[in-house]
mmCIF file of C-alpha atoms and ligand atoms in Angstrom:
data_model
loop_
_atom_site.group_PDB
_atom_site.id
_atom_site.type_symbol
_atom_site.label_atom_id
_atom_site.label_comp_id
_atom_site.label_asym_id
_atom_site.label_seq_id
_atom_site.Cartn_x
_atom_site.Cartn_y
_atom_site.Cartn_z
ATOM 1 C CA UNK A 163 -83.288 72.787 19.876
ATOM 2 C CA UNK A 164 -86.890 72.933 18.794
ATOM 3 C CA UNK A 165 -90.387 71.914 19.714
ATOM 4 C CA UNK A 166 -91.587 69.542 16.990
ATOM 5 C CA UNK A 167 -95.166 68.700 15.988
ATOM 6 C CA UNK A 168 -96.439 65.492 17.612
ATOM 7 C CA UNK A 169 -97.816 62.705 15.430
ATOM 8 C CA UNK A 170 -101.299 61.661 16.593
ATOM 9 C CA UNK A 171 -103.532 58.681 15.867
ATOM 10 C CA UNK A 172 -104.619 57.492 13.367
ATOM 11 C CA UNK A 173 -101.363 58.531 11.615
ATOM 12 C CA UNK A 174 -99.936 55.274 10.155
ATOM 13 C CA UNK A 175 -96.382 56.260 11.175
ATOM 14 C CA UNK A 176 -97.328 55.293 14.740
ATOM 15 C CA UNK A 177 -97.552 51.672 13.507
ATOM 16 C CA UNK A 178 -94.006 51.559 12.060
ATOM 17 C CA UNK A 179 -91.244 49.429 13.534
ATOM 18 C CA UNK A 180 -88.470 51.923 14.297
ATOM 19 C CA UNK A 181 -84.889 51.216 13.205
ATOM 20 C CA UNK A 182 -81.930 50.788 15.560
ATOM 21 C CA UNK A 183 -79.500 53.708 15.799
ATOM 22 C CA UNK A 184 -76.182 52.543 14.270
ATOM 23 C CA UNK A 185 -73.979 55.161 15.947
ATOM 24 C CA UNK A 186 -74.879 57.599 18.695
ATOM 25 C CA UNK A 187 -73.576 60.846 17.167
ATOM 26 C CA UNK A 188 -74.311 64.584 17.064
ATOM 27 C CA UNK A 189 -77.378 63.979 14.892
ATOM 28 C CA UNK A 190 -78.741 61.579 17.533
ATOM 29 C CA UNK A 191 -78.033 64.141 20.259
ATOM 30 C CA UNK A 192 -79.776 66.879 18.232
ATOM 31 C CA UNK A 193 -82.825 64.606 17.878
ATOM 32 C CA UNK A 194 -82.745 63.911 21.638
ATOM 33 C CA UNK A 195 -82.597 67.664 22.384
ATOM 34 C CA UNK A 196 -85.598 68.355 20.125
ATOM 35 C CA UNK A 197 -87.530 65.423 21.585
ATOM 36 C CA UNK A 198 -86.822 66.646 25.125
ATOM 37 C CA UNK A 199 -88.071 70.165 24.278
ATOM 38 C CA UNK A 200 -91.149 68.656 22.651
ATOM 39 C CA UNK A 201 -91.879 66.405 25.655
ATOM 40 C CA UNK A 202 -91.710 69.314 28.125
ATOM 41 C CA UNK A 203 -93.744 71.596 25.858
ATOM 42 C CA UNK A 204 -96.489 68.942 25.676
ATOM 43 C CA UNK A 205 -96.239 68.277 29.446
ATOM 44 C CA UNK A 206 -95.464 64.608 28.864
ATOM 45 C CA UNK A 207 -93.211 62.283 30.874
ATOM 46 C CA UNK A 208 -91.950 60.263 27.904
ATOM 47 C CA UNK A 209 -91.655 60.498 24.133
ATOM 48 C CA UNK A 210 -90.548 58.118 21.389
ATOM 49 C CA UNK A 211 -88.875 59.422 18.223
ATOM 50 C CA UNK A 212 -91.685 58.142 15.997
ATOM 51 C CA UNK A 213 -94.025 60.513 17.853
ATOM 52 C CA UNK A 214 -92.142 63.336 16.127
ATOM 53 C CA UNK A 215 -92.068 61.363 12.873
ATOM 54 C CA UNK A 216 -88.559 59.868 13.154
ATOM 55 C CA UNK A 217 -88.470 56.053 12.931
ATOM 56 C CA UNK A 218 -85.380 55.514 15.076
ATOM 57 C CA UNK A 219 -85.182 53.613 18.361
ATOM 58 C CA UNK A 220 -84.746 56.650 20.594
ATOM 59 C CA UNK A 221 -86.737 57.616 23.707
ATOM 60 C CA UNK A 222 -86.673 60.442 26.190
ATOM 61 C CA UNK A 223 -88.177 60.102 29.658
ATOM 62 C CA UNK A 224 -88.450 62.464 32.606
ATOM 63 C CA UNK A 225 -90.975 61.427 35.240
ATOM 64 C CA UNK A 226 -90.620 64.861 36.915
ATOM 65 C CA UNK A 227 -91.618 63.347 40.241
ATOM 66 C CA UNK A 228 -89.453 65.666 42.358
ATOM 67 C CA UNK A 229 -90.377 69.292 43.023
ATOM 68 C CA UNK A 230 -88.318 72.300 44.102
ATOM 69 C CA UNK A 231 -89.188 74.592 47.053
ATOM 70 C CA UNK A 232 -91.717 76.438 44.906
ATOM 71 C CA UNK A 233 -93.445 73.211 43.881
ATOM 72 C CA UNK A 234 -92.098 73.259 40.321
ATOM 73 C CA UNK A 235 -91.066 69.916 38.865
ATOM 74 C CA UNK A 236 -87.296 69.351 38.854
ATOM 75 C CA UNK A 237 -86.202 68.419 35.340
ATOM 76 C CA UNK A 238 -83.930 65.429 34.875
ATOM 77 C CA UNK A 239 -84.327 64.277 31.262
ATOM 78 C CA UNK A 240 -82.834 60.933 30.250
ATOM 79 C CA UNK A 241 -82.299 59.567 26.759
ATOM 80 C CA UNK A 242 -82.548 55.871 25.895
ATOM 81 C CA UNK A 243 -81.139 54.704 22.558
ATOM 82 C CA UNK A 244 -81.913 51.194 21.255
ATOM 83 C CA UNK A 245 -83.650 50.233 24.533
ATOM 84 C CA UNK A 246 -84.537 46.571 24.980
ATOM 85 C CA UNK A 247 -86.476 44.683 27.631
ATOM 86 C CA UNK A 248 -84.318 41.657 28.505
ATOM 87 C CA UNK A 249 -86.512 40.219 31.236
ATOM 88 C CA UNK A 250 -89.729 41.178 32.995
ATOM 89 C CA UNK A 251 -91.289 40.294 36.357
ATOM 90 C CA UNK A 252 -94.261 37.964 36.551
ATOM 91 C CA UNK A 253 -95.795 40.401 38.971
ATOM 92 C CA UNK A 254 -97.942 42.958 37.170
ATOM 93 C CA UNK A 255 -98.921 46.504 38.043
ATOM 94 C CA UNK A 256 -101.643 48.791 36.752
ATOM 95 C CA UNK A 257 -101.182 52.432 35.814
ATOM 96 C CA UNK A 258 -103.648 54.873 34.347
ATOM 97 C CA UNK A 259 -101.717 55.571 31.137
ATOM 98 C CA UNK A 260 -101.973 58.380 28.658
ATOM 99 C CA UNK A 261 -100.078 59.169 25.460
ATOM 100 C CA UNK A 262 -99.199 62.415 23.691
ATOM 101 C CA UNK A 263 -100.283 60.748 20.419
ATOM 102 C CA UNK A 264 -103.748 60.043 21.880
ATOM 103 C CA UNK A 265 -104.352 63.435 23.505
ATOM 104 C CA UNK A 266 -106.148 63.699 26.831
ATOM 105 C CA UNK A 267 -107.293 60.071 26.910
ATOM 106 C CA UNK A 268 -106.399 57.680 29.724
ATOM 107 C CA UNK A 269 -106.963 54.038 30.550
ATOM 108 C CA UNK A 270 -105.726 51.505 33.096
ATOM 109 C CA UNK A 271 -103.058 49.296 31.543
ATOM 110 C CA UNK A 272 -101.555 46.194 33.143
ATOM 111 C CA UNK A 273 -97.852 45.502 32.541
ATOM 112 C CA UNK A 274 -94.974 43.738 34.291
ATOM 113 C CA UNK A 275 -94.147 45.638 37.475
ATOM 114 C CA UNK A 276 -90.376 45.404 36.892
ATOM 115 C CA UNK A 277 -88.272 45.073 33.784
ATOM 116 C CA UNK A 278 -84.575 44.545 33.146
ATOM 117 C CA UNK A 279 -83.713 46.976 30.371
ATOM 118 C CA UNK A 280 -80.578 47.573 28.312
ATOM 119 C CA UNK A 281 -79.933 50.837 26.444
ATOM 120 C CA UNK A 282 -77.330 53.309 25.261
ATOM 121 C CA UNK A 283 -77.250 56.840 26.659
ATOM 122 C CA UNK A 284 -76.678 60.029 24.629
ATOM 123 C CA UNK A 285 -72.910 59.461 24.774
ATOM 124 C CA UNK A 286 -73.271 55.923 23.440
ATOM 125 C CA UNK A 287 -72.444 54.285 26.788
ATOM 126 C CA UNK A 288 -74.275 51.035 27.529
ATOM 127 C CA UNK A 289 -76.473 50.555 30.601
ATOM 128 C CA UNK A 290 -78.434 47.662 31.996
ATOM 129 C CA UNK A 291 -80.765 48.022 34.952
ATOM 130 C CA UNK A 292 -83.857 46.590 36.628
ATOM 131 C CA UNK A 293 -86.481 49.325 36.492
ATOM 132 C CA UNK A 294 -89.549 49.470 38.693
ATOM 133 C CA UNK A 295 -92.522 51.661 39.504
ATOM 134 C CA UNK A 296 -93.603 54.362 37.075
ATOM 135 C CA UNK A 297 -90.247 54.237 35.257
ATOM 136 C CA UNK A 298 -90.779 50.557 34.397
ATOM 137 C CA UNK A 299 -94.270 51.324 33.100
ATOM 138 C CA UNK A 300 -93.206 54.399 31.149
ATOM 139 C CA UNK A 301 -90.230 52.553 29.622
ATOM 140 C CA UNK A 302 -92.446 49.678 28.452
ATOM 141 C CA UNK A 303 -95.002 52.147 27.032
ATOM 142 C CA UNK A 304 -92.272 53.990 25.107
ATOM 143 C CA UNK A 305 -90.567 50.807 23.860
ATOM 144 C CA UNK A 306 -94.004 49.748 22.587
ATOM 145 C CA UNK A 307 -93.972 52.880 20.387
ATOM 146 C CA UNK A 308 -90.736 51.660 18.771
ATOM 147 C CA UNK A 309 -92.612 48.496 17.797
ATOM 148 C CA UNK A 310 -95.716 50.282 16.509
ATOM 149 C CA UNK A 311 -97.777 49.441 19.601
ATOM 150 C CA UNK A 312 -99.984 51.931 21.479
ATOM 151 C CA UNK A 313 -101.401 51.717 25.009
ATOM 152 C CA UNK A 314 -104.900 51.277 23.598
ATOM 153 C CA UNK A 315 -103.719 47.952 22.116
ATOM 154 C CA UNK A 316 -103.441 46.628 25.697
ATOM 155 C CA UNK A 317 -107.045 47.314 26.726
ATOM 156 C CA UNK A 318 -110.352 45.678 25.852
ATOM 157 C CA UNK A 319 -112.049 46.515 22.590
ATOM 158 C CA UNK A 320 -114.916 48.102 24.489
ATOM 159 C CA UNK A 321 -112.586 50.431 26.407
ATOM 160 C CA UNK A 322 -110.584 51.172 23.254
ATOM 161 C CA UNK A 323 -113.726 52.177 21.374
ATOM 162 C CA UNK A 324 -114.674 54.420 24.300
ATOM 163 C CA UNK A 325 -111.278 56.155 24.259
ATOM 164 C CA UNK A 326 -111.400 56.668 20.483
ATOM 165 C CA UNK A 327 -114.963 57.995 20.648
ATOM 166 C CA UNK A 328 -114.016 60.481 23.374
ATOM 167 C CA UNK A 329 -111.016 61.603 21.327
ATOM 168 C CA UNK A 330 -113.180 62.108 18.219
ATOM 169 C CA UNK A 331 -115.603 64.187 20.280
ATOM 170 C CA UNK A 332 -112.755 66.265 21.719
ATOM 171 C CA UNK A 333 -111.407 66.933 18.210
ATOM 172 C CA UNK A 334 -114.830 67.946 16.903
ATOM 173 C CA UNK A 335 -115.156 70.411 19.780
ATOM 174 C CA UNK A 336 -111.708 71.898 19.082
HETATM 175 NI NI1 NI B 63 -97.218 57.179 24.194
#
């Protein structure tokens, strides 16, 4: 297990269409373990494989919404291999989204409030479920990564320019 460097914009790899995983095997599970370590290290709630430079359709998500008695987030990482949105609600919801590939920038993004998603877990078992709330949003954000789409593609040009300007300023200061 290892913490991997995170690919940030404007790296062109973030625009690649990731390839389906043919067989969920030990190599897939090793990738999932590294991605999970990387997500926690970066204090993210989701990560797509392309964000560590691997163009495979693999995601990890842990919303870390529950806390223990000491107020520390309870970890419950989940892996999603070849995830697919089969159906989405007409009802939309808005979340203030961020992305580890666009550090410390946030914007309100509107997406379907619920989505029926199919995926394989780290053992290769198939699942299909209606997701809602933050999990639905996070899943759609991460699946976007597999298709070369970033959250800033969902906002107005004006807001996108603002986010990119703030990021450039942050990087100059660093
Ligand atoms: Ni992201």
